[in-house]
Amino acid sequence: MCGIVGYVGPRDAVPLLVDGLKRLEYRGYDSAGLAVMEKGRLEIRKCVGRLAALEEKLAREPLSGAMGIGHTRWATHGEPSEINSHPHTDSTGRLAVVHNGIIENFEKLRAELEKKGHRFRSETDTEVIPHLIEQELREGAADLAEAIRRALGKARGAYALGILSLDDPETMYAARLGSPLIVGVGDGEQFIASDVPAILNQTRRVIYLEDGELAILRAGGVQVMRLDGTPVEPEVREVRFQPEAAERAGFETFMRKEIHEQPRVLRALLARHVNDSDEVNLADIGWSDEDWRPVRRIVIVSCGTAYYAGLYGRLIIEALTGTPVEVELGSEFRYRDAKLAPDILVVSVSQSGETADTLASIRLARRAGCRVLSICNTQGSSLARESDGLFYTEAGPEIGVASTKAYTAQLMAFALIAIYLGRLQGELTAEQEAGLVRDLRAVPDAIHYVLSREDEIRTVAGKHCDGPSALYLGRKFNYPTALEGALKNKEISYQHAEGYAAGEMKHGPIALINEYLPVVCICTRTRDEVYEKMISNMKEVEARHGRIIAVANDGDETVARLAGDMLVVPAVRDEFSPMVNVVALQLLAYFAAQARGTDIDKPRNLAKSVTVE
Ligand code: M6R
């Protein structure tokens, strides 16, 4: 979704804004723009397309100034065009605004403003904001801060805003409601940004603005207030991850780097949550055993890849504990009349912690008296702040739009929670717990082995990436793996792919199978009772001449006889095999995308963090 960067201080804002926007490119965008305060003028440059196009424009029509705001737009209202790109201005051109979010009542506001003589240029919802502020100034607001507060009081929806005005030429304003926005605190200079990586090379001291807050930034300091004018003492926090964590570290893409980081991420989670006696320890969440005991039912809510992590969460929690679990898509859960009660634990899962539907779901759950535990990768995110407990996945910044390391970290989180709860409920003995933990410890090395066979996976991807479609089949613990593998393929290679529970194949998708259709079958084996069923499914595919690509264990001759191609993965305990098997599918999608020449880190139309509905 849209990216925002702003700067006020002694340096030239333009290179800082462009650099910050580049670091936010992963959020997805289709146009970009800047507004800079230059020698008593407010200058704007914007254009459609990538930041390179904006840089070319800036080379032709240079800009400089000590304060500015920049924006990458992911179109919602109005096509990607120069006129719809941000910043947007008021009628006088003295005030400029960048916005992430959606102003839901913009049509009504626009009609009212038009009656008062305002003329709009774009089709965007955003443009009402500068006009509303202008109108409040005309109607007697004492100063810009008051005009902004009054204007925002009329706007419904979600926003993160950066605002500049010639009427207050040394001050930048920033406000948030429902869309993420941070303030970067520097030495004699201040920043705003949608996300930490944008400014991490400038400062690691940040203020996470809360909903309904307005920040007033001058080079020398930051003042924060609520929209009703009440002053707020902001908490300045030190960001834990290092700037290099948001660099590519020699890999050609962030996604490839993030795929390779998975063994390290999972080892770190194990080191944090498992002690030398092979016991799981979730003290970081800050809950006592007594806090967990009243839980009668668990409802997991999330979106996209995190939803598939939730499907795994259900499987592993139900396998190891006595607690029934439901899994819900945030976008559905929030609109259905879910029967919630205080003995239900709602677990939300999110890399960004800013996904609008997931956030709305936990707000609803908390209103119904449920406790909320979030499995989240982003420190200081809205989800992290609004939950009763946080399982922090600590995978480091995930920049590639397609989620990889955050997903396996979410699976690991669920495995640890399931073991912990199982033990607490007496469903697992200490010995069983230790056995599970030992098997869990084998996972990072197993992933390492998959990574070491990248070249073979590249060859398989090259053979099958041309066709229009692919089918992914899995069962039980690896049904979510099939869904996630198919999603990865769709997202980055643009090859249509369907993930299916293999048992459902005969109920429809079997009609698709012919000699051209790649069918990815996840068929790893240790003691899983669904192995034989997968073999039967593979035979059915073989009988219809489908091209079987099997994810299977080394030395599995039965699968090798059926499969045209094998992605070989080490055998780990069935319950934990999804963390290993999915890595082979991430790489399969990756190399297919590479062969098809797509923009892997920034796939078309996608946004890293879906902060609007
Ligand atoms: O930040 P979140 O984990 O809440 O994001 C949820 C989905 O938008 C996200 O997983 C999306 O499906 C990714 N593009 C998957 O690769």
XYZ file of C-alpha atoms and ligand atoms in Angstrom:
629
model
C 0.000 0.000 0.000
C 1.039 3.634 -0.229
C 4.355 4.702 1.278
C 4.995 7.990 3.041
C 8.277 9.678 3.907
C 8.839 13.180 5.269
C 11.812 15.212 6.403
C 12.444 18.473 8.218
C 15.966 19.549 9.163
C 19.106 21.241 7.904
C 19.817 18.864 5.015
C 18.382 18.849 1.504
C 15.148 16.885 1.816
C 15.007 15.613 -1.771
C 17.678 12.866 -1.735
C 16.470 11.754 1.693
C 12.896 11.479 0.478
C 13.851 9.575 -2.669
C 16.058 7.210 -0.655
C 13.290 6.643 1.901
C 10.722 5.963 -0.834
C 13.079 3.448 -2.426
C 13.246 1.627 0.875
C 9.454 1.500 0.902
C 9.161 0.224 -2.663
C 8.346 -3.238 -1.309
C 4.980 -1.919 -0.141
C 3.819 -1.821 -3.769
C 2.986 1.311 -5.784
C 2.149 2.603 -9.223
C 3.108 6.296 -9.049
C 5.214 8.571 -6.898
C 5.622 12.203 -5.947
C 7.281 14.789 -3.717
C 6.425 18.207 -2.309
C 9.282 20.350 -1.081
C 9.353 23.739 0.567
C 11.782 25.698 -1.586
C 12.618 29.363 -1.044
C 9.103 30.375 0.010
C 7.456 28.192 -2.644
C 5.819 24.796 -2.401
C 7.145 22.785 -5.320
C 5.702 19.455 -6.426
C 6.991 16.773 -8.779
C 5.050 13.608 -9.464
C 4.670 10.967 -12.115
C 3.272 7.546 -12.937
C 5.462 4.465 -12.751
C 8.528 3.517 -10.791
C 10.702 5.808 -8.706
C 13.248 5.803 -11.516
C 10.748 7.870 -13.528
C 10.458 10.351 -10.666
C 14.238 10.558 -10.436
C 14.427 11.297 -14.169
C 11.874 14.037 -13.701
C 13.858 15.470 -10.789
C 16.977 15.453 -12.963
C 15.107 17.477 -15.617
C 13.326 19.743 -13.122
C 15.550 19.806 -10.007
C 14.255 20.592 -6.534
C 15.841 21.211 -3.186
C 14.706 22.406 0.216
C 14.994 21.697 3.905
C 11.532 20.196 4.325
C 9.493 17.855 2.189
C 7.066 14.975 1.968
C 7.189 12.057 -0.461
C 4.727 9.364 -1.458
C 4.393 6.168 -3.419
C 0.772 5.551 -4.411
C -1.027 2.226 -4.713
C -4.178 3.236 -6.560
C -7.537 2.759 -4.856
C -9.696 5.707 -5.982
C -8.847 6.687 -9.549
C -6.430 5.071 -11.970
C -2.666 5.460 -11.659
C -2.097 8.864 -13.315
C -0.062 11.945 -12.639
C -3.103 13.920 -11.588
C -4.155 11.223 -9.095
C -0.635 10.862 -7.667
C 0.200 12.457 -4.346
C 0.955 15.065 -3.007
C -2.432 16.733 -3.414
C -2.948 20.417 -2.738
C -5.710 22.785 -1.658
C -7.190 25.352 -4.078
C -4.444 27.864 -3.392
C -1.530 25.466 -3.886
C -0.161 26.577 -0.507
C -0.806 23.293 1.274
C 0.242 19.769 0.240
C -0.816 16.402 1.614
C 0.317 12.802 1.207
C -2.008 10.057 2.400
C -2.148 6.337 2.982
C -5.584 4.887 3.706
C -9.094 5.583 2.489
C -11.356 8.497 3.370
C -14.652 6.636 3.269
C -16.967 9.666 3.297
C -14.982 11.562 0.676
C -17.887 11.823 -1.791
C -20.099 13.601 0.717
C -17.250 15.851 1.868
C -16.305 16.644 -1.700
C -19.862 17.596 -2.612
C -20.083 19.912 0.409
C -16.734 21.506 -0.402
C -17.678 21.958 -4.060
C -20.769 23.852 -2.955
C -18.426 26.159 -1.042
C -16.442 26.828 -4.210
C -13.627 24.263 -4.006
C -12.531 22.840 -7.344
C -11.093 19.326 -7.385
C -8.564 18.100 -9.887
C -8.197 14.386 -9.151
C -10.503 11.403 -8.686
C -8.920 10.553 -5.333
C -10.456 10.427 -1.892
C -7.289 12.102 -0.565
C -7.867 15.438 -2.238
C -10.670 16.298 0.178
C -8.112 16.556 3.000
C -6.198 19.644 1.807
C -9.478 21.283 0.827
C -11.042 20.522 4.200
C -8.037 22.065 5.957
C -8.217 25.105 3.688
C -11.908 25.452 4.479
C -11.282 25.240 8.230
C -8.691 28.011 7.915
C -11.209 30.115 5.982
C -13.786 29.460 8.677
C -11.586 30.804 11.422
C -9.339 28.041 12.722
C -6.731 29.745 14.890
C -3.780 28.049 13.235
C -2.835 25.180 10.960
C -2.806 22.616 13.786
C -6.355 23.517 14.709
C -7.451 23.479 11.072
C -5.988 20.008 10.623
C -7.613 18.722 13.794
C -10.998 20.141 12.797
C -10.691 18.776 9.266
C -9.761 15.312 10.470
C -12.681 15.354 12.841
C -14.886 15.347 9.720
C -13.073 12.564 7.860
C -14.211 8.962 8.274
C -12.020 6.021 7.335
C -8.308 5.418 7.681
C -5.366 7.695 7.198
C -1.699 8.279 7.692
C -0.959 11.822 6.564
C 2.027 14.068 5.950
C 1.145 17.743 5.559
C 3.136 20.873 4.602
C 1.920 24.443 4.256
C 3.458 27.742 3.239
C 1.501 29.236 6.149
C 3.849 27.444 8.562
C 6.974 26.951 6.456
C 9.203 25.307 9.053
C 6.768 22.746 10.356
C 5.667 19.361 9.076
C 2.454 17.803 10.345
C 1.663 14.111 10.528
C -1.489 12.349 11.673
C -2.692 8.798 11.863
C -5.897 6.854 12.207
C -5.893 3.208 11.250
C -2.904 3.377 8.862
C 0.660 3.016 10.130
C 2.881 6.062 10.591
C 6.044 6.569 12.593
C 8.138 9.562 13.518
C 11.919 9.171 13.266
C 13.684 11.281 15.864
C 17.060 12.601 14.721
C 19.579 15.073 16.014
C 18.299 18.466 14.889
C 16.166 16.798 12.210
C 12.975 14.742 12.147
C 11.408 12.203 9.816
C 8.058 10.602 9.223
C 7.545 7.282 7.455
C 5.021 4.533 6.885
C 7.469 1.947 8.066
C 10.773 1.728 9.913
C 13.027 0.547 7.031
C 12.430 3.867 5.227
C 14.461 5.801 7.785
C 16.531 3.161 9.517
C 19.732 4.369 7.885
C 19.055 7.854 9.345
C 17.875 7.122 12.866
C 16.870 4.159 15.011
C 14.857 6.248 17.471
C 11.177 6.160 16.612
C 7.806 7.212 17.937
C 4.952 4.932 16.898
C 2.046 7.323 16.521
C -1.218 6.071 17.979
C -4.584 6.324 16.266
C -6.025 9.803 16.631
C -2.676 11.524 17.187
C -1.226 14.531 15.432
C 2.542 15.119 15.405
C 3.987 18.559 14.836
C 7.574 18.288 13.681
C 10.181 21.008 13.533
C 13.901 20.476 13.010
C 14.491 20.909 16.740
C 11.818 18.571 18.080
C 8.472 16.814 17.928
C 5.262 17.645 19.701
C 2.370 15.166 19.779
C -1.265 15.797 20.624
C -4.600 14.018 20.329
C -7.006 15.335 17.726
C -8.965 17.034 20.525
C -5.842 19.081 21.337
C -4.786 17.168 24.477
C -0.971 17.016 24.612
C 0.639 13.554 24.581
C 4.069 12.663 25.952
C 5.453 10.511 23.133
C 7.485 7.415 23.923
C 10.679 7.302 21.875
C 11.746 3.686 21.273
C 14.967 2.221 19.973
C 14.430 -0.058 16.972
C 16.024 -3.422 17.661
C 16.992 -4.596 14.228
C 20.086 -3.258 12.503
C 19.911 -1.253 9.247
C 21.713 -4.096 7.419
C 18.731 -6.333 8.168
C 16.851 -4.306 5.563
C 19.620 -4.716 2.919
C 19.920 -7.485 0.303
C 23.275 -8.776 1.641
C 24.575 -9.854 -1.765
C 21.418 -11.705 -2.853
C 19.832 -10.560 -6.115
C 16.468 -10.069 -4.395
C 15.150 -9.618 -0.881
C 12.970 -12.676 -1.330
C 15.914 -14.970 -2.011
C 17.747 -13.532 0.966
C 14.695 -14.010 3.167
C 14.243 -17.613 2.019
C 17.851 -18.246 3.035
C 17.385 -16.605 6.412
C 14.847 -19.193 7.531
C 17.180 -21.612 9.332
C 18.607 -18.727 11.343
C 15.187 -17.276 12.157
C 13.848 -20.624 13.379
C 16.981 -21.387 15.383
C 16.646 -18.008 17.089
C 13.010 -18.719 17.988
C 13.961 -22.090 19.415
C 16.822 -20.564 21.383
C 14.451 -18.007 22.826
C 11.580 -20.306 23.729
C 13.110 -23.672 24.558
C 15.369 -24.332 27.525
C 18.200 -26.848 27.958
C 15.784 -29.389 29.409
C 13.767 -29.305 26.189
C 10.845 -27.477 27.766
C 8.947 -24.765 25.945
C 8.916 -21.446 27.713
C 6.544 -18.690 26.585
C 7.366 -16.230 29.346
C 7.966 -13.514 26.723
C 4.239 -13.358 26.079
C 3.860 -12.159 29.635
C 1.045 -14.559 30.588
C 1.000 -16.873 33.569
C -0.268 -20.464 33.354
C -3.443 -19.176 34.995
C -4.013 -16.833 32.060
C -3.995 -19.790 29.660
C -6.144 -22.154 31.702
C -9.592 -20.583 31.128
C -9.183 -20.964 27.347
C -11.945 -23.283 26.108
C -11.732 -22.554 22.407
C -9.299 -20.816 20.083
C -10.250 -18.742 17.067
C -7.394 -17.838 14.733
C -7.861 -14.802 12.462
C -5.529 -13.681 9.700
C -5.248 -13.016 5.974
C -3.292 -14.389 3.015
C -0.210 -16.361 3.911
C -0.826 -15.704 7.589
C -4.232 -17.394 7.153
C -2.467 -20.499 5.897
C -0.235 -20.333 8.957
C -3.490 -20.261 10.927
C -4.682 -23.439 9.179
C -1.468 -25.093 10.320
C -2.035 -23.632 13.783
C -5.387 -25.400 13.983
C -3.846 -28.729 12.963
C -0.959 -28.590 15.399
C -2.940 -27.229 18.352
C -5.696 -29.809 17.901
C -3.068 -32.548 17.531
C -1.224 -31.680 20.729
C -3.849 -30.160 23.021
C -7.459 -30.731 23.992
C -8.621 -27.337 22.727
C -10.890 -26.993 19.690
C -9.716 -24.435 17.142
C -11.384 -22.505 14.336
C -9.590 -20.514 11.662
C -11.098 -17.460 10.038
C -10.173 -15.045 7.308
C -10.117 -11.590 8.854
C -12.174 -10.178 5.988
C -14.978 -12.696 6.662
C -14.769 -12.891 10.429
C -15.314 -9.185 10.903
C -18.618 -9.261 9.035
C -20.120 -12.487 10.284
C -21.979 -12.746 13.534
C -19.362 -14.835 15.279
C -20.545 -16.013 18.663
C -17.733 -14.834 20.887
C -17.321 -15.281 24.632
C -14.614 -14.432 27.164
C -13.375 -18.035 27.341
C -12.364 -17.866 23.674
C -8.779 -16.984 22.932
C -8.465 -15.111 19.650
C -5.074 -15.583 18.023
C -4.260 -13.160 15.240
C -1.369 -13.794 12.871
C 0.322 -11.099 10.841
C 3.739 -10.250 9.513
C 3.097 -6.515 9.302
C 0.724 -6.115 12.225
C -1.125 -3.551 10.107
C -3.479 -5.667 7.984
C -6.794 -3.825 8.123
C -9.064 -6.895 8.272
C -6.966 -8.626 10.929
C -6.915 -5.490 13.029
C -10.663 -5.006 12.702
C -11.156 -8.633 13.771
C -9.172 -8.322 16.975
C -10.899 -5.077 17.852
C -14.221 -6.830 17.490
C -12.994 -9.766 19.581
C -11.747 -7.531 22.359
C -15.044 -5.683 22.427
C -16.695 -9.082 22.970
C -14.441 -9.697 25.975
C -12.024 -12.182 24.341
C -8.326 -12.164 25.086
C -6.189 -11.591 22.037
C -2.796 -13.115 21.437
C -0.995 -11.928 18.326
C 1.732 -13.728 16.443
C 3.371 -10.788 14.776
C 6.667 -9.813 13.178
C 6.562 -6.064 13.556
C 7.519 -4.465 16.795
C 5.364 -1.475 17.642
C 2.735 -2.301 14.988
C -0.937 -1.617 15.659
C -1.634 -5.308 16.184
C 1.231 -5.654 18.624
C 0.032 -2.678 20.608
C -3.627 -3.623 20.655
C -3.225 -7.249 21.747
C -3.270 -8.676 25.256
C -0.258 -10.834 24.488
C 2.367 -10.861 21.770
C 4.341 -13.746 20.336
C 6.976 -11.791 18.480
C 8.291 -13.828 15.536
C 11.514 -11.788 15.307
C 12.199 -12.756 11.718
C 13.610 -9.285 11.032
C 12.216 -6.993 8.352
C 10.568 -8.901 5.526
C 10.899 -6.704 2.461
C 9.979 -9.087 -0.376
C 6.249 -8.732 -0.924
C 5.807 -12.502 -0.957
C 6.022 -13.724 2.595
C 8.578 -16.466 3.309
C 10.510 -16.254 6.564
C 7.577 -14.668 8.368
C 5.466 -17.700 7.381
C 7.849 -20.346 8.690
C 8.331 -18.263 11.843
C 4.538 -18.231 12.285
C 4.454 -22.026 11.897
C 7.201 -22.328 14.497
C 5.257 -20.032 16.823
C 2.189 -22.265 16.516
C 4.253 -25.405 17.128
C 5.706 -23.889 20.301
C 2.330 -22.649 21.524
C 0.783 -26.073 20.867
C 3.497 -27.910 22.816
C 3.275 -25.432 25.665
C -0.522 -25.694 25.898
C -0.471 -29.471 25.508
C 1.884 -29.750 28.458
C -0.100 -27.273 30.524
C -3.317 -29.186 29.915
C -1.712 -32.524 30.766
C -2.195 -33.761 27.201
C 1.569 -34.159 26.824
C 3.953 -35.676 29.329
C 7.315 -34.064 29.973
C 8.857 -36.874 27.976
C 6.552 -36.285 25.028
C 7.259 -32.581 25.197
C 11.012 -33.223 25.148
C 10.587 -35.581 22.178
C 8.638 -32.963 20.249
C 11.194 -30.297 21.070
C 14.050 -32.518 19.898
C 12.240 -33.078 16.610
C 11.583 -29.369 16.307
C 15.279 -28.701 16.718
C 15.917 -30.760 13.572
C 13.882 -28.368 11.431
C 16.451 -25.573 10.780
C 19.066 -28.060 9.554
C 16.495 -29.754 7.359
C 15.674 -26.388 5.775
C 19.357 -25.818 5.286
C 19.531 -29.053 3.335
C 16.644 -27.940 1.077
C 18.473 -24.680 0.414
C 21.591 -26.606 -0.523
C 19.619 -28.275 -3.347
C 18.500 -25.013 -4.922
C 20.014 -25.883 -8.303
C 17.858 -28.980 -8.699
C 14.763 -26.991 -7.807
C 15.737 -24.356 -10.375
C 15.915 -27.054 -13.055
C 12.473 -28.397 -12.146
C 11.000 -24.880 -12.118
C 12.468 -24.222 -15.568
C 10.702 -27.307 -16.994
C 7.233 -26.420 -15.766
C 6.987 -22.658 -15.563
C 5.629 -22.081 -19.068
C 2.142 -23.505 -18.719
C -0.896 -21.442 -17.807
C -1.667 -23.249 -14.586
C -0.512 -25.650 -11.872
C -2.229 -27.694 -9.182
C -0.814 -28.144 -5.678
C -2.024 -31.045 -3.545
C -1.382 -31.856 0.096
C -3.114 -33.473 3.032
C -3.405 -32.865 6.763
C -0.365 -30.929 7.992
C 0.663 -30.263 4.414
C -2.688 -29.107 3.117
C -1.790 -25.536 4.189
C 1.597 -26.104 2.541
C -0.171 -26.797 -0.757
C -2.197 -23.599 -0.404
C 0.875 -21.559 0.462
C 2.953 -23.104 -2.344
C 0.249 -22.229 -4.867
C -0.066 -18.696 -3.508
C 3.697 -18.150 -3.778
C 3.618 -19.297 -7.378
C 0.688 -17.039 -8.303
C 2.099 -14.020 -6.528
C 5.525 -13.924 -8.035
C 5.481 -15.939 -11.261
C 1.907 -14.974 -12.273
C 1.256 -18.583 -13.275
C -2.228 -19.490 -12.136
C -2.010 -22.081 -9.373
C -4.578 -23.796 -7.203
C -3.905 -25.339 -3.849
C -6.207 -28.191 -2.918
C -6.684 -30.727 -0.175
C -5.671 -33.839 -2.120
C -8.801 -35.662 -0.980
C -10.865 -33.064 -2.818
C -9.194 -33.748 -6.139
C -11.845 -36.190 -7.265
C -14.529 -33.645 -6.451
C -13.574 -31.332 -9.282
C -9.992 -30.417 -10.080
C -9.273 -33.855 -11.545
C -11.034 -32.541 -14.665
C -8.073 -30.233 -15.247
C -5.480 -32.971 -15.404
C -3.821 -33.705 -18.728
C -0.250 -34.089 -19.955
C 0.354 -30.333 -19.708
C -0.682 -29.735 -16.112
C 2.055 -29.665 -13.459
C 0.656 -31.240 -10.288
C 2.775 -30.567 -7.221
C 2.172 -33.367 -4.713
C 3.472 -32.993 -1.177
C 4.145 -36.521 -0.083
C 6.720 -36.654 2.673
C 6.771 -39.642 4.941
C 7.686 -40.624 8.416
C 4.694 -42.167 10.164
C 1.905 -40.091 8.728
C -1.269 -41.997 7.990
C -2.045 -39.839 4.974
C 1.073 -40.902 3.077
C -0.688 -43.872 1.455
C -3.604 -41.632 0.486
C -1.231 -39.212 -1.216
C 0.282 -42.103 -3.146
C -3.206 -43.031 -4.375
C -3.809 -39.439 -5.443
C -0.531 -39.425 -7.314
C -1.524 -42.626 -9.104
C -4.744 -40.947 -10.185
C -2.759 -38.034 -11.569
C -0.357 -40.437 -13.301
C -3.257 -42.315 -14.891
C -4.358 -39.040 -16.504
C -0.830 -38.190 -17.646
C -0.447 -35.174 -15.346
C 3.115 -33.995 -14.761
C 3.829 -34.947 -11.159
C 6.317 -32.839 -9.217
C 6.667 -34.522 -5.844
C 7.942 -32.981 -2.654
C 9.264 -36.153 -1.067
C 11.939 -37.592 1.173
C 15.282 -38.736 -0.079
C 15.246 -42.418 -1.006
C 11.467 -42.711 -1.367
C 11.355 -45.121 -4.299
C 7.562 -45.364 -4.365
C 7.213 -41.652 -4.977
C 10.207 -41.602 -7.313
C 8.505 -44.175 -9.578
C 5.385 -42.033 -9.858
C 6.891 -38.574 -10.082
C 8.266 -36.937 -13.183
C 10.312 -34.653 -10.953
C 11.253 -34.692 -7.294
C 11.975 -31.886 -4.872
C 13.908 -33.788 -2.256
C 13.485 -32.756 1.377
C 14.781 -34.412 4.549
C 12.368 -36.428 6.660
C 11.353 -34.627 9.832
C 8.459 -35.398 12.146
C 5.177 -35.088 10.198
C 3.839 -32.393 12.491
C 6.782 -30.143 11.633
C 7.296 -31.099 7.988
C 5.362 -28.038 6.678
C 8.219 -25.764 7.795
C 10.628 -27.752 5.650
C 8.409 -28.643 2.705
C 7.240 -25.106 2.108
C 10.812 -23.955 1.552
C 11.064 -26.231 -1.498
C 7.861 -24.629 -2.813
C 9.089 -21.106 -2.104
C 12.138 -21.886 -4.211
C 10.057 -23.554 -6.920
C 7.967 -20.396 -7.222
C 11.068 -18.231 -7.011
C 12.875 -19.903 -9.884
C 9.697 -20.045 -11.971
C 9.335 -16.298 -11.475
C 12.972 -15.761 -12.362
C 12.538 -17.782 -15.552
C 9.440 -15.766 -16.407
C 11.271 -12.488 -15.770
C 8.888 -10.978 -13.248
C 9.671 -8.332 -10.665
C 10.064 -10.809 -7.802
C 10.329 -8.448 -4.847
C 7.587 -6.164 -6.085
C 5.059 -8.274 -7.964
C 2.477 -6.357 -9.962
C -0.615 -5.075 -8.159
C 0.461 -6.421 -4.774
C 1.153 -4.474 -1.617
C 3.245 -5.767 1.246
C 0.941 -4.551 3.887
C -2.786 -4.356 3.130
C -3.786 -1.467 5.321
C -7.162 -0.866 3.669
C -10.094 -3.229 3.230
O 1.135 -8.579 7.136
P 0.202 -9.738 7.132
O 0.878 -11.028 7.501
O -1.028 -9.515 7.956
O -0.268 -9.876 5.640
C -1.258 -10.770 5.259
C -1.266 -10.948 3.777
O -1.537 -9.745 3.134
C 0.070 -11.497 3.257
O 0.393 -12.699 3.876
C 0.010 -11.709 1.744
O -0.873 -12.746 1.437
C 1.408 -11.942 1.208
N 1.557 -11.256 -0.039
C 1.717 -13.369 1.022
O 2.916 -13.623 0.394
